[in-house]
Coordinates of C-alpha atoms in Angstrom, one line a residue:
I168 CA -23.6 -111.0 -107.2
K169 CA -24.8 -108.6 -104.3
K170 CA -23.0 -109.3 -101.3
S171 CA -24.6 -108.3 -97.9
L172 CA -22.7 -106.2 -95.5
S173 CA -23.0 -106.8 -91.8
M174 CA -21.8 -104.4 -89.1
A175 CA -20.7 -105.9 -85.8
P176 CA -22.5 -104.7 -82.7
A177 CA -21.2 -101.3 -81.4
V178 CA -19.4 -101.9 -78.3
S179 CA -18.2 -98.7 -76.1
T180 CA -14.8 -98.6 -75.4
A181 CA -15.3 -95.9 -72.6
A182 CA -15.1 -98.4 -70.2
L183 CA -11.9 -100.0 -71.3
I184 CA -10.1 -96.8 -70.9
E185 CA -9.5 -96.0 -67.3
D186 CA -8.1 -92.2 -66.6
D187 CA -6.0 -91.5 -63.8
P188 CA -7.9 -90.3 -61.1
W189 CA -5.2 -88.3 -59.9
D190 CA -4.5 -86.4 -63.3
M191 CA -4.8 -82.7 -62.8
P192 CA -7.8 -81.7 -64.7
E193 CA -7.7 -79.2 -67.6
L194 CA -9.3 -75.7 -66.6
Q195 CA -10.6 -74.7 -70.0
D196 CA -11.0 -70.7 -70.7
T197 CA -14.6 -70.5 -72.3
G198 CA -14.4 -66.9 -72.4
V199 CA -13.7 -64.3 -74.9
K200 CA -10.1 -64.1 -75.7
W201 CA -8.3 -60.5 -74.5
A202 CA -7.3 -59.7 -77.9
D203 CA -10.7 -60.0 -79.0
L204 CA -12.4 -57.6 -76.8
D205 CA -12.8 -54.0 -77.3
T206 CA -11.9 -51.1 -75.1
K207 CA -15.2 -51.4 -72.9
G208 CA -14.7 -55.3 -72.5
K209 CA -11.1 -55.0 -71.7
I210 CA -12.1 -52.5 -68.8
L211 CA -15.1 -54.5 -67.8
R212 CA -12.7 -57.5 -67.6
V213 CA -10.0 -55.9 -65.2
L214 CA -12.6 -54.6 -63.0
T215 CA -14.3 -57.9 -62.8
I216 CA -10.9 -59.8 -62.2
A217 CA -9.9 -56.6 -59.3
A218 CA -13.6 -57.6 -57.8
K219 CA -12.9 -60.9 -57.7
L220 CA -9.5 -60.9 -56.0
I221 CA -10.8 -58.2 -53.3
L222 CA -13.7 -60.6 -52.9
L223 CA -11.3 -63.4 -52.5
L224 CA -9.1 -61.6 -49.9
G225 CA -12.5 -60.9 -48.1
L226 CA -13.3 -64.6 -48.0
L227 CA -9.8 -65.5 -46.7
Y228 CA -10.2 -63.1 -44.1
M229 CA -13.5 -64.2 -42.8
F230 CA -12.0 -67.7 -43.2
V231 CA -9.3 -67.1 -40.7
C232 CA -11.4 -65.2 -38.4
S233 CA -13.9 -68.0 -38.4
L234 CA -11.1 -70.6 -37.6
D235 CA -10.1 -68.2 -34.6
I236 CA -13.5 -67.8 -33.3
L237 CA -14.0 -71.6 -33.4
S238 CA -10.9 -72.3 -31.6
S239 CA -12.3 -70.0 -28.9
A240 CA -15.8 -71.7 -29.2
F241 CA -14.2 -75.1 -28.5
Q242 CA -12.4 -73.7 -25.4
L243 CA -15.2 -72.4 -23.9
V244 CA -16.9 -75.7 -24.4
G245 CA -14.2 -78.1 -23.4
G246 CA -11.3 -75.9 -22.2
K247 CA -11.9 -76.7 -18.5
A248 CA -12.4 -80.4 -19.1
A249 CA -8.7 -80.3 -20.9
G250 CA -7.5 -78.6 -17.8
D251 CA -9.0 -81.5 -15.9
I252 CA -7.5 -84.2 -18.2
F253 CA -4.0 -82.7 -17.6
Q254 CA -4.4 -83.0 -13.8
E255 CA -4.4 -86.9 -14.3
N256 CA -0.5 -87.0 -13.6
T257 CA -0.5 -90.7 -12.8
V258 CA -2.1 -91.3 -16.3
L259 CA 0.5 -88.8 -17.9
S260 CA 3.2 -91.1 -16.8
N261 CA 2.1 -93.7 -19.4
P262 CA 3.6 -92.5 -22.8
L263 CA 0.6 -93.8 -24.7
A264 CA -1.6 -92.3 -22.4
G265 CA 0.1 -88.9 -22.9
L266 CA -0.1 -89.3 -26.4
V267 CA -4.3 -89.3 -26.8
I268 CA -4.6 -86.9 -23.9
G269 CA -2.7 -84.5 -26.1
M270 CA -4.8 -85.2 -29.0
L271 CA -7.8 -85.1 -27.1
V272 CA -7.2 -81.8 -25.5
T273 CA -6.1 -80.4 -28.7
L274 CA -9.3 -81.6 -30.2
L275 CA -11.3 -79.8 -27.5
V276 CA -9.5 -76.4 -27.9
Q277 CA -8.9 -76.7 -31.5
S278 CA -5.5 -75.2 -31.1
S279 CA -2.4 -77.0 -30.9
S280 CA -0.7 -74.0 -29.5
T281 CA -2.9 -73.6 -26.9
S282 CA -2.5 -77.2 -25.8
S283 CA 1.3 -76.6 -26.0
S284 CA 1.3 -73.8 -23.8
I285 CA -0.7 -75.7 -21.1
V286 CA 2.0 -78.3 -21.1
V287 CA 4.9 -75.5 -21.0
T288 CA 3.1 -74.0 -18.0
M289 CA 2.8 -77.5 -16.2
V290 CA 6.5 -78.1 -16.9
S291 CA 7.7 -74.7 -15.7
S292 CA 5.7 -75.3 -12.7
G293 CA 7.4 -78.6 -12.0
L294 CA 4.3 -80.7 -12.4
L295 CA 5.3 -82.7 -15.2
E296 CA 8.9 -83.7 -16.3
V297 CA 10.0 -82.8 -19.7
S298 CA 10.4 -86.3 -20.7
T299 CA 6.7 -86.9 -19.6
A300 CA 5.7 -84.0 -21.8
V301 CA 7.1 -85.5 -24.9
P302 CA 4.5 -87.8 -25.8
I303 CA 1.9 -85.1 -25.1
I304 CA 3.7 -82.8 -27.7
M305 CA 3.6 -85.7 -30.1
G306 CA -0.2 -86.1 -29.6
T307 CA -0.9 -82.2 -29.9
N308 CA 0.7 -82.5 -33.5
I309 CA -1.9 -85.2 -34.5
G310 CA -4.8 -83.3 -32.9
T311 CA -4.2 -80.3 -35.1
S312 CA -4.5 -82.0 -38.2
V313 CA -8.0 -82.9 -38.0
T314 CA -9.2 -78.9 -39.0
N315 CA -8.0 -79.7 -42.4
T316 CA -9.9 -83.1 -42.5
F317 CA -13.2 -81.5 -41.6
V318 CA -12.2 -79.0 -44.4
A319 CA -12.0 -81.5 -47.2
M320 CA -15.4 -82.6 -46.3
T321 CA -17.2 -79.2 -47.7
Q322 CA -16.2 -80.8 -51.3
V323 CA -17.9 -83.9 -50.7
G324 CA -20.6 -83.2 -53.4
D325 CA -18.3 -83.5 -56.2
R326 CA -16.5 -87.3 -56.6
N327 CA -13.5 -86.3 -58.1
K328 CA -12.6 -83.0 -56.1
F329 CA -13.5 -85.1 -52.9
R330 CA -11.0 -87.5 -53.9
R331 CA -8.1 -85.1 -53.9
A332 CA -9.1 -82.9 -51.5
F333 CA -9.5 -85.7 -48.8
A334 CA -6.2 -87.2 -49.8
G335 CA -4.6 -83.7 -49.5
A336 CA -5.9 -83.4 -46.0
T337 CA -5.0 -86.7 -44.9
V338 CA -1.5 -86.9 -46.2
H339 CA -0.7 -84.6 -43.4
D340 CA -2.8 -87.1 -40.8
F341 CA -0.6 -90.1 -42.0
F342 CA 2.6 -88.2 -41.6
N343 CA 1.9 -87.4 -38.1
W344 CA 0.6 -91.0 -37.2
L345 CA 3.6 -92.5 -39.0
S346 CA 6.1 -90.3 -37.3
V347 CA 4.6 -91.1 -33.8
L348 CA 4.7 -94.8 -34.7
V349 CA 8.2 -94.8 -35.1
L350 CA 9.5 -92.1 -32.9
L351 CA 7.4 -92.8 -29.8
P352 CA 9.0 -96.1 -29.0
L353 CA 12.4 -94.8 -29.9
E354 CA 12.0 -92.0 -27.7
V355 CA 10.7 -94.2 -24.7
A356 CA 13.6 -96.4 -25.3
T357 CA 16.4 -93.9 -25.7
G358 CA 15.2 -90.5 -24.7
Y359 CA 17.0 -89.0 -27.7
L360 CA 14.7 -85.9 -27.8
V361 CA 14.9 -84.9 -24.6
K362 CA 18.9 -85.5 -24.4
L363 CA 19.4 -83.6 -27.6
T364 CA 17.3 -80.7 -26.5
D365 CA 18.9 -80.4 -23.3
L366 CA 22.0 -80.4 -24.6
I367 CA 21.3 -77.4 -27.0
V368 CA 19.7 -75.4 -24.2
K369 CA 22.7 -75.8 -22.2
S370 CA 25.1 -75.1 -24.9
F371 CA 23.6 -71.9 -25.7
N372 CA 23.6 -69.0 -23.5
I373 CA 20.1 -68.2 -24.5
Q374 CA 18.6 -64.9 -22.8
S375 CA 14.9 -63.9 -22.3
G376 CA 13.7 -62.3 -25.4
E377 CA 10.6 -60.2 -26.5
N378 CA 7.3 -61.8 -27.5
A379 CA 6.7 -63.5 -30.7
P380 CA 5.5 -61.2 -33.2
A381 CA 2.2 -60.6 -34.2
L382 CA 1.9 -61.0 -37.8
L383 CA -1.6 -62.0 -38.9
N384 CA -3.1 -61.2 -35.6
V385 CA -2.6 -57.7 -36.0
I386 CA -5.2 -57.5 -39.0
T387 CA -7.5 -60.4 -37.5
D388 CA -7.6 -59.4 -33.9
P389 CA -9.8 -56.3 -34.4
L390 CA -12.6 -58.3 -35.5
T391 CA -12.0 -61.6 -33.5
Q392 CA -11.6 -59.4 -30.2
S393 CA -14.6 -57.5 -30.9
I394 CA -16.6 -60.9 -30.9
I395 CA -15.0 -62.7 -27.9
E396 CA -11.7 -62.7 -25.7
L397 CA -10.7 -65.5 -23.5
D398 CA -8.8 -65.9 -20.6
E399 CA -6.2 -68.0 -21.3
T400 CA -4.7 -68.5 -17.7
V401 CA -7.8 -70.0 -16.4
I402 CA -7.1 -73.2 -18.3
S403 CA -3.6 -73.3 -17.2
G404 CA -4.7 -72.5 -13.8
I405 CA -7.0 -75.5 -13.8
A406 CA -4.0 -77.7 -15.1
V407 CA -1.8 -76.8 -12.2
G408 CA -4.5 -77.2 -9.6
D409 CA -5.3 -74.0 -8.7
P410 CA -8.5 -74.1 -7.0
E411 CA -9.7 -70.8 -7.9
A412 CA -9.6 -71.1 -11.6
K413 CA -12.4 -73.5 -11.8
N414 CA -14.7 -71.1 -10.5
K415 CA -13.6 -68.3 -12.8
S416 CA -15.2 -67.9 -16.3
L417 CA -13.1 -68.2 -19.6
I418 CA -14.7 -65.1 -20.7
K419 CA -12.5 -62.2 -20.6
V420 CA -14.2 -59.1 -18.7
W421 CA -11.4 -56.8 -17.9
C422 CA -8.5 -56.3 -20.4
Q423 CA -6.7 -53.7 -18.4
T424 CA -5.6 -54.3 -15.0
A425 CA -2.8 -53.4 -12.5
S426 CA -1.4 -55.5 -9.8
N427 CA 0.2 -54.3 -6.4
T428 CA 2.5 -56.5 -4.4
T429 CA 3.1 -55.7 -0.7
I430 CA 4.2 -57.5 2.4
Q431 CA 1.7 -58.3 4.7
N432 CA 1.2 -60.5 8.1
V433 CA -0.7 -63.6 7.0
T434 CA -2.2 -66.0 9.5
A435 CA -0.1 -69.3 9.3
S436 CA -1.7 -72.2 8.5
N437 CA 0.9 -74.5 10.4
C438 CA 0.3 -72.9 13.9
S439 CA -2.4 -75.4 16.1
N440 CA -2.2 -74.4 19.7
F441 CA -2.2 -70.4 19.1
P442 CA -2.5 -67.9 16.5
C443 CA 0.7 -67.0 14.8
W444 CA 1.5 -64.6 11.6
E445 CA 4.0 -64.8 8.8
L446 CA 5.0 -62.1 6.3
K447 CA 4.2 -62.9 2.7
N448 CA 4.0 -61.3 -0.4
V449 CA 0.3 -60.3 -1.2
T450 CA -0.8 -59.4 -4.7
E451 CA -4.0 -57.1 -5.4
I452 CA -5.3 -56.9 -8.6
T453 CA -7.2 -53.9 -9.8
N454 CA -9.6 -53.5 -12.6
I455 CA -9.0 -50.5 -14.7
K456 CA -10.7 -51.2 -18.4
K457 CA -13.2 -53.6 -19.6
C458 CA -13.1 -55.4 -22.9
N459 CA -15.2 -54.2 -25.5
H460 CA -16.4 -57.8 -27.1
I461 CA -19.9 -58.6 -27.5
F462 CA -20.1 -61.1 -24.4
V463 CA -18.4 -58.8 -21.9
N464 CA -21.8 -58.4 -20.0
T465 CA -23.4 -61.3 -20.6
N466 CA -25.1 -63.7 -18.2
L467 CA -24.8 -66.8 -20.1
S468 CA -22.6 -69.5 -19.3
D469 CA -19.5 -70.4 -21.0
L470 CA -21.0 -73.5 -22.0
A471 CA -24.0 -71.5 -23.8
V472 CA -21.6 -68.8 -25.3
G473 CA -19.3 -71.5 -26.8
L474 CA -22.0 -73.4 -28.6
I475 CA -23.5 -70.2 -29.8
L476 CA -20.0 -69.4 -31.2
L477 CA -19.4 -72.7 -32.5
A478 CA -22.7 -72.5 -34.6
C479 CA -22.0 -69.4 -36.1
S480 CA -18.3 -69.8 -36.9
L481 CA -19.2 -73.3 -38.4
L482 CA -21.5 -71.8 -40.7
I483 CA -19.4 -69.1 -41.6
L484 CA -16.4 -71.4 -42.1
C485 CA -18.4 -73.7 -44.4
T486 CA -20.0 -70.6 -46.4
C487 CA -16.5 -69.0 -46.9
L488 CA -15.0 -72.4 -48.2
I489 CA -17.8 -73.1 -50.4
L490 CA -17.5 -69.4 -51.9
I491 CA -13.6 -69.9 -52.3
V492 CA -13.9 -72.8 -54.1
K493 CA -16.5 -71.6 -56.6
L494 CA -14.4 -68.1 -56.8
L495 CA -11.2 -69.9 -57.7
N496 CA -12.9 -72.1 -60.2
S497 CA -14.2 -69.1 -62.0
M498 CA -10.7 -67.3 -61.8
L499 CA -8.2 -70.4 -62.5
K500 CA -8.7 -70.6 -66.3
G501 CA -6.9 -70.2 -69.4
Q502 CA -3.5 -68.7 -68.9
V503 CA -4.0 -68.1 -65.2
A504 CA -4.1 -71.8 -64.6
V505 CA -1.2 -72.4 -66.7
V506 CA 1.1 -70.0 -64.7
I507 CA -0.4 -71.1 -61.6
N508 CA 0.6 -74.9 -62.5
K509 CA 3.9 -73.7 -63.7
I510 CA 4.5 -72.1 -60.6
M511 CA 3.1 -74.7 -57.9
N512 CA 3.8 -77.9 -59.6
T513 CA 7.0 -77.8 -62.1
D514 CA 10.2 -79.0 -60.7
F515 CA 13.6 -77.2 -61.4
P516 CA 15.6 -78.6 -64.4
F517 CA 17.7 -81.5 -64.0
P518 CA 20.0 -82.0 -61.9
F519 CA 18.5 -79.7 -59.3
A520 CA 14.7 -81.5 -59.5
W521 CA 15.3 -82.8 -56.1
L522 CA 15.4 -79.4 -54.8
T523 CA 11.8 -78.4 -55.5
G524 CA 10.1 -80.3 -52.7
Y525 CA 12.9 -78.5 -50.2
I526 CA 11.8 -75.1 -51.5
A527 CA 8.2 -76.2 -51.0
I528 CA 9.1 -77.2 -47.1
V529 CA 10.6 -73.8 -46.8
V530 CA 7.6 -71.8 -48.3
G531 CA 5.4 -73.8 -46.1
A532 CA 7.2 -72.9 -43.0
G533 CA 7.5 -69.3 -44.1
M534 CA 3.5 -69.1 -44.9
T535 CA 2.7 -70.9 -41.6
F536 CA 5.0 -68.6 -39.8
I537 CA 3.3 -65.5 -41.1
V538 CA -0.5 -66.7 -40.5
Q539 CA 1.0 -68.1 -37.0
S540 CA -1.4 -71.4 -37.4
S541 CA -0.5 -74.8 -39.4
S542 CA -4.2 -75.3 -39.3
V543 CA -4.9 -72.3 -41.3
F544 CA -2.3 -73.0 -43.8
T545 CA -3.2 -76.8 -44.3
S546 CA -6.8 -75.7 -44.4
A547 CA -6.4 -72.9 -46.9
I548 CA -4.3 -75.4 -49.5
T549 CA -6.8 -78.3 -49.1
P550 CA -9.4 -76.6 -51.5
L551 CA -6.7 -75.9 -54.1
V552 CA -5.7 -79.6 -54.1
G553 CA -9.1 -80.7 -54.6
I554 CA -9.8 -78.0 -57.5
G555 CA -6.8 -79.5 -59.1
V556 CA -4.5 -76.3 -58.6
I557 CA -1.9 -78.0 -56.2
K558 CA -0.6 -81.6 -56.8
L559 CA -0.8 -83.9 -53.9
E560 CA 2.9 -84.7 -54.2
R561 CA 3.3 -80.8 -53.7
A562 CA 0.9 -80.2 -51.0
Y563 CA 3.0 -83.1 -49.1
P564 CA 6.2 -81.2 -48.5
L565 CA 3.8 -77.7 -48.0
S566 CA 2.0 -79.6 -45.4
L567 CA 5.6 -80.7 -43.8
G568 CA 6.9 -77.0 -43.7
S569 CA 3.8 -76.0 -41.9
N570 CA 4.6 -78.5 -39.3
I571 CA 8.1 -76.7 -39.1
G572 CA 6.4 -73.4 -39.1
T573 CA 4.3 -73.7 -36.3
T574 CA 7.2 -74.8 -34.1
T575 CA 9.1 -71.7 -34.6
T576 CA 6.0 -69.4 -33.3
A577 CA 6.2 -71.9 -30.3
I578 CA 10.3 -71.4 -30.0
L579 CA 9.8 -67.6 -30.1
A580 CA 7.0 -67.4 -27.4
A581 CA 9.3 -69.7 -25.0
M582 CA 12.0 -67.1 -25.6
A583 CA 9.8 -64.5 -24.1
S584 CA 9.5 -66.7 -20.9
P585 CA 11.1 -65.3 -17.5
V586 CA 14.5 -66.5 -17.1
E587 CA 13.5 -69.2 -14.2
K588 CA 11.1 -70.7 -16.9
L589 CA 13.2 -70.0 -20.1
G590 CA 14.8 -73.6 -19.8
N591 CA 11.9 -75.8 -19.7
S592 CA 9.9 -73.7 -21.9
L593 CA 12.2 -73.6 -24.6
Q594 CA 13.4 -77.4 -24.5
I595 CA 9.4 -78.3 -24.9
A596 CA 9.6 -75.9 -27.9
L597 CA 12.6 -77.4 -29.4
V598 CA 11.2 -81.0 -28.8
H599 CA 8.2 -80.1 -31.2
L600 CA 10.7 -78.7 -33.6
F601 CA 12.9 -81.8 -33.8
F602 CA 10.2 -84.4 -33.6
N603 CA 8.9 -82.8 -36.9
L604 CA 12.4 -82.7 -38.5
S605 CA 12.7 -86.4 -37.6
G606 CA 9.7 -87.3 -39.3
I607 CA 10.6 -85.5 -42.1
V608 CA 14.0 -87.1 -42.2
L609 CA 11.8 -90.6 -42.0
W610 CA 9.3 -89.9 -44.7
Y611 CA 10.5 -87.6 -47.2
P612 CA 13.8 -87.4 -48.6
I613 CA 13.8 -91.1 -50.4
P614 CA 10.9 -91.2 -52.5
F615 CA 10.2 -94.9 -51.5
T616 CA 9.8 -93.7 -47.7
R617 CA 7.1 -91.1 -48.9
L618 CA 4.4 -93.6 -47.7
P619 CA 2.0 -91.0 -46.5
I620 CA 1.2 -90.1 -50.1
R621 CA 0.3 -93.5 -50.9
M622 CA -1.5 -93.9 -48.0
A623 CA -3.3 -90.6 -48.6
K624 CA -4.2 -91.8 -52.1
A625 CA -5.7 -95.0 -51.1
L626 CA -7.7 -93.4 -48.7
G627 CA -9.0 -90.6 -51.0
Q628 CA -10.0 -93.6 -53.6
L629 CA -11.8 -95.5 -50.7
T630 CA -13.7 -92.2 -49.5
A631 CA -14.6 -91.3 -52.9
Q632 CA -16.0 -94.8 -53.7
Y633 CA -17.6 -94.7 -50.4
R634 CA -18.1 -91.1 -49.1
W635 CA -19.6 -92.0 -46.0
F636 CA -16.3 -93.7 -44.9
S637 CA -14.8 -90.2 -44.5
G638 CA -16.6 -89.5 -41.5
F639 CA -15.9 -93.1 -40.1
Y640 CA -12.2 -92.3 -40.3
I641 CA -12.5 -89.2 -38.7
I642 CA -14.8 -90.3 -35.9
A643 CA -12.6 -93.7 -35.6
C644 CA -9.2 -92.2 -35.6
F645 CA -9.5 -88.7 -33.6
F646 CA -12.3 -89.5 -31.4
A647 CA -13.1 -93.2 -30.7
F648 CA -9.4 -94.5 -30.5
P649 CA -8.2 -91.7 -28.5
L650 CA -10.9 -92.2 -25.9
L651 CA -10.6 -95.8 -25.9
V652 CA -7.0 -95.7 -25.1
F653 CA -7.7 -92.9 -22.2
G654 CA -10.3 -95.0 -20.9
L655 CA -8.2 -98.3 -20.6
S656 CA -5.1 -96.0 -19.0
L657 CA -7.7 -95.2 -16.2
A658 CA -7.7 -98.6 -15.7
G659 CA -3.9 -99.4 -15.4
W660 CA -1.1 -100.3 -17.6
Q661 CA -1.9 -104.2 -17.1
V662 CA -5.4 -103.9 -18.8
L663 CA -4.3 -101.3 -21.5
V664 CA -1.4 -103.6 -22.7
G665 CA -3.9 -106.7 -22.4
V666 CA -6.5 -105.2 -24.6
L667 CA -4.3 -103.3 -27.1
V668 CA -1.6 -105.9 -27.6
P669 CA -4.1 -108.5 -29.2
I670 CA -5.7 -105.8 -31.7
V671 CA -2.2 -104.8 -32.6
A672 CA -0.8 -108.2 -33.4
V673 CA -4.1 -108.7 -35.6
L674 CA -3.8 -105.4 -37.2
I675 CA 0.3 -106.3 -38.1
F676 CA -1.0 -109.9 -39.4
V677 CA -3.7 -108.4 -41.5
I678 CA -1.4 -106.0 -43.0
I679 CA 1.3 -108.3 -44.0
V680 CA -0.9 -110.9 -45.1
N681 CA -2.2 -108.1 -47.5
I682 CA 1.1 -107.3 -48.7
L683 CA 2.2 -110.6 -49.8
Q684 CA -1.4 -111.3 -51.4
K685 CA -0.6 -108.4 -53.7
H686 CA 3.2 -109.1 -54.4
K687 CA 3.9 -112.8 -53.2
P688 CA 0.7 -114.8 -52.9
Q689 CA 2.7 -118.1 -53.7
W690 CA 4.2 -117.7 -50.2
L691 CA 1.1 -118.0 -48.7
P692 CA -1.2 -120.9 -48.1
S693 CA -4.1 -121.6 -50.4
V694 CA -6.6 -120.5 -48.0
L695 CA -4.9 -117.0 -47.1
R696 CA -4.3 -116.2 -50.8
S697 CA -7.9 -114.2 -50.5
W698 CA -10.1 -113.2 -48.0
D699 CA -13.1 -114.9 -49.4
F700 CA -13.2 -117.7 -46.4
L701 CA -14.5 -114.6 -44.3
P702 CA -17.9 -113.3 -44.3
Q703 CA -18.2 -110.5 -46.9
W704 CA -19.1 -108.0 -44.2
A705 CA -15.5 -109.0 -42.9
H706 CA -13.4 -108.1 -45.8
S707 CA -15.5 -105.6 -47.7
L708 CA -17.6 -102.5 -47.3
E709 CA -19.8 -103.4 -49.7
P710 CA -22.6 -104.8 -47.4
W711 CA -21.7 -101.7 -45.0
D712 CA -22.4 -99.4 -48.0
R713 CA -25.8 -101.2 -48.5
V714 CA -26.7 -100.4 -44.8
V715 CA -25.8 -96.7 -45.1
T716 CA -27.8 -96.7 -48.5
I717 CA -30.8 -98.2 -46.4
M718 CA -30.5 -95.4 -43.9
A719 CA -30.2 -92.7 -46.4
A720 CA -33.5 -94.0 -47.9
R721 CA -35.1 -94.1 -44.7
C722 CA -34.2 -90.6 -43.8
C723 CA -35.6 -89.5 -47.2
C724 CA -38.7 -91.7 -46.5
C725 CA -39.1 -89.5 -42.8
C726 CA -38.4 -86.4 -44.2
K727 CA -39.7 -85.9 -47.9
C728 CA -41.6 -89.2 -48.8
C729 CA -44.2 -89.9 -46.2
N730 CA -46.3 -87.1 -47.3
V731 CA -46.5 -88.3 -50.7
T732 CA -50.2 -88.1 -51.7
E733 CA -52.4 -90.5 -54.1
E734 CA -52.3 -88.0 -57.1
D735 CA -48.6 -87.5 -56.8
E736 CA -48.1 -91.3 -56.9
E737 CA -50.5 -91.3 -60.2
T738 CA -48.4 -89.2 -62.1
G739 CA -46.4 -91.9 -63.4
T740 CA -43.1 -94.1 -63.2
Q741 CA -41.1 -91.3 -64.7
E742 CA -41.4 -88.9 -61.6
N743 CA -40.8 -91.9 -59.6
K744 CA -37.7 -92.5 -61.4
D745 CA -36.6 -88.7 -60.6
N746 CA -37.2 -89.5 -57.0
E747 CA -34.8 -92.5 -56.8
I748 CA -31.7 -91.9 -54.3
E749 CA -28.4 -92.7 -56.4
M750 CA -25.5 -92.8 -54.2
Y751 CA -22.9 -93.4 -57.1
D752 CA -22.4 -91.0 -59.9
K753 CA -20.0 -93.8 -61.4
P754 CA -22.1 -96.9 -62.2
T755 CA -19.0 -98.5 -64.0
I756 CA -17.1 -98.6 -61.1
R757 CA -19.2 -100.6 -58.9
P758 CA -23.0 -101.9 -58.8
L759 CA -25.6 -99.2 -58.2
Y760 CA -27.9 -99.6 -55.2
A761 CA -31.0 -97.5 -55.9
V762 CA -33.6 -97.4 -53.3
K763 CA -37.2 -96.4 -54.4
Y764 CA -38.8 -94.5 -51.4
C765 CA -38.8 -97.2 -48.7
N766 CA -39.2 -100.2 -51.1
D767 CA -37.0 -103.3 -50.8
F768 CA -35.7 -102.3 -47.2
T769 CA -36.4 -106.1 -46.1
I770 CA -34.7 -107.7 -49.1
L771 CA -31.8 -105.4 -48.9
N772 CA -31.4 -106.4 -45.0
N773 CA -31.8 -109.9 -45.5
N774 CA -29.1 -110.1 -48.2
F775 CA -26.6 -107.9 -45.7
L776 CA -27.5 -110.4 -42.8
Q777 CA -26.8 -113.3 -45.1

């Protein structure tokens, strides 16, 4: 008796096994082992590693310099506008308006140090009260975090790297936003930051000291100052209402000057019937030596020079980042990867494991103090998170440390102020420090309260699936929302409250319903246990994603596909398949919407409208 054997149809189980997208990738060493190399091979290996290290240091140097030039470019393009914004004293009295003004000015000048120094100048001049300046300082803290978010966009080509990099960048954003969400209302209600810093300043007999040490600037200034130097006093002068500052150029021409103050008879302005004079101190400035940068004798406007530097610095910045990521990928393999992972991501043994994060905070603060810029430090670790060298859970305390490190530089700079301005300058710098310390107390010590990590992972997962959403996030959070609040503030606080309160109420309702849908759906009425009663475009990004796909297809049509000849069309269907636009590299995650040239535009558009 012959028995027929039948085999069940093969079914792939790959889709049933879901890997954790946040697992660290294994960097395999595909080269020849050191023990298998001969003498010539070992010498070549050593020389190759040394060359890569030198190249990496050179790229890091160019990266830091390009960030410095980028900041100067933004100041040339929008610095005077930033000074004009700070002149709106009636608007600044509104804490929410002050918050978004701090954000907008920091975005315009791309430097929290510059925007903070403007605030310090205005407080020292008596144009702003310390209590009014506190929300502005909080806004500068948010505005400076946009730089590393832009840096994460350079890894958008690889879905997994982009997921980790964008989460590593936005964990800093969420920390700042959550801290402001809690501490700004608390400060408005109690004024605890102003009272605490005032008590510290009055309790210690602090004397005016020397300038803050120029650590990294000693290395970068020779290159950056040969390209452009700015007169920082112009923006501050516009902010304090100096009429002469508006007509001055931000481009520094004279690097060495001498001032001579004498007492002279000056015509008094309060004499109506007959001329009279009064004695006043008159300062004459003598120009001694010109600067040596490229634009010292230019006839171009500040805007034109700023746009030129903006384009060049962005090109160099992106090029350096791409090369750094590729270079690190080639270097961090085998034993090197194991050692770095152990150093960066391993916790201390029990019972001291809880200390590891705090050591990372100290390291982040120290490194930021050395480079004197939180943007530089956080932008440097963002690609490392993307390629899998640093875990998101380790990048979070490093970012918190960078917030502390950038305030220490401001404190040292404030202590170099004249005696009559030392108190207010130091108090503002201490407000910045204690704001960040308060945020760390809120969002780090207890693991349950580390909401920024969970929020960054959720956003990273979303942007990995819909990569266009990362651009929407940046535009909405750092540009559209601040501009909306600023515009409503100009109309008055009644308009601001009337518009924002309903929006905030709806957002709070949606958040509460989402939490209950996930954890306690039985507490909700049946209609609210899902959002299916709403149109799909109101509760899903899928229809919007189809629109983006259609727009990408139309751009392709305009750029590439409209010049297709009849001979090209006769080459067969295989070539057409190669020209399809595929927006997603994991079809198992979600349906793949491929658009062939410009076909099916009307069908997809009608589906979206339905």
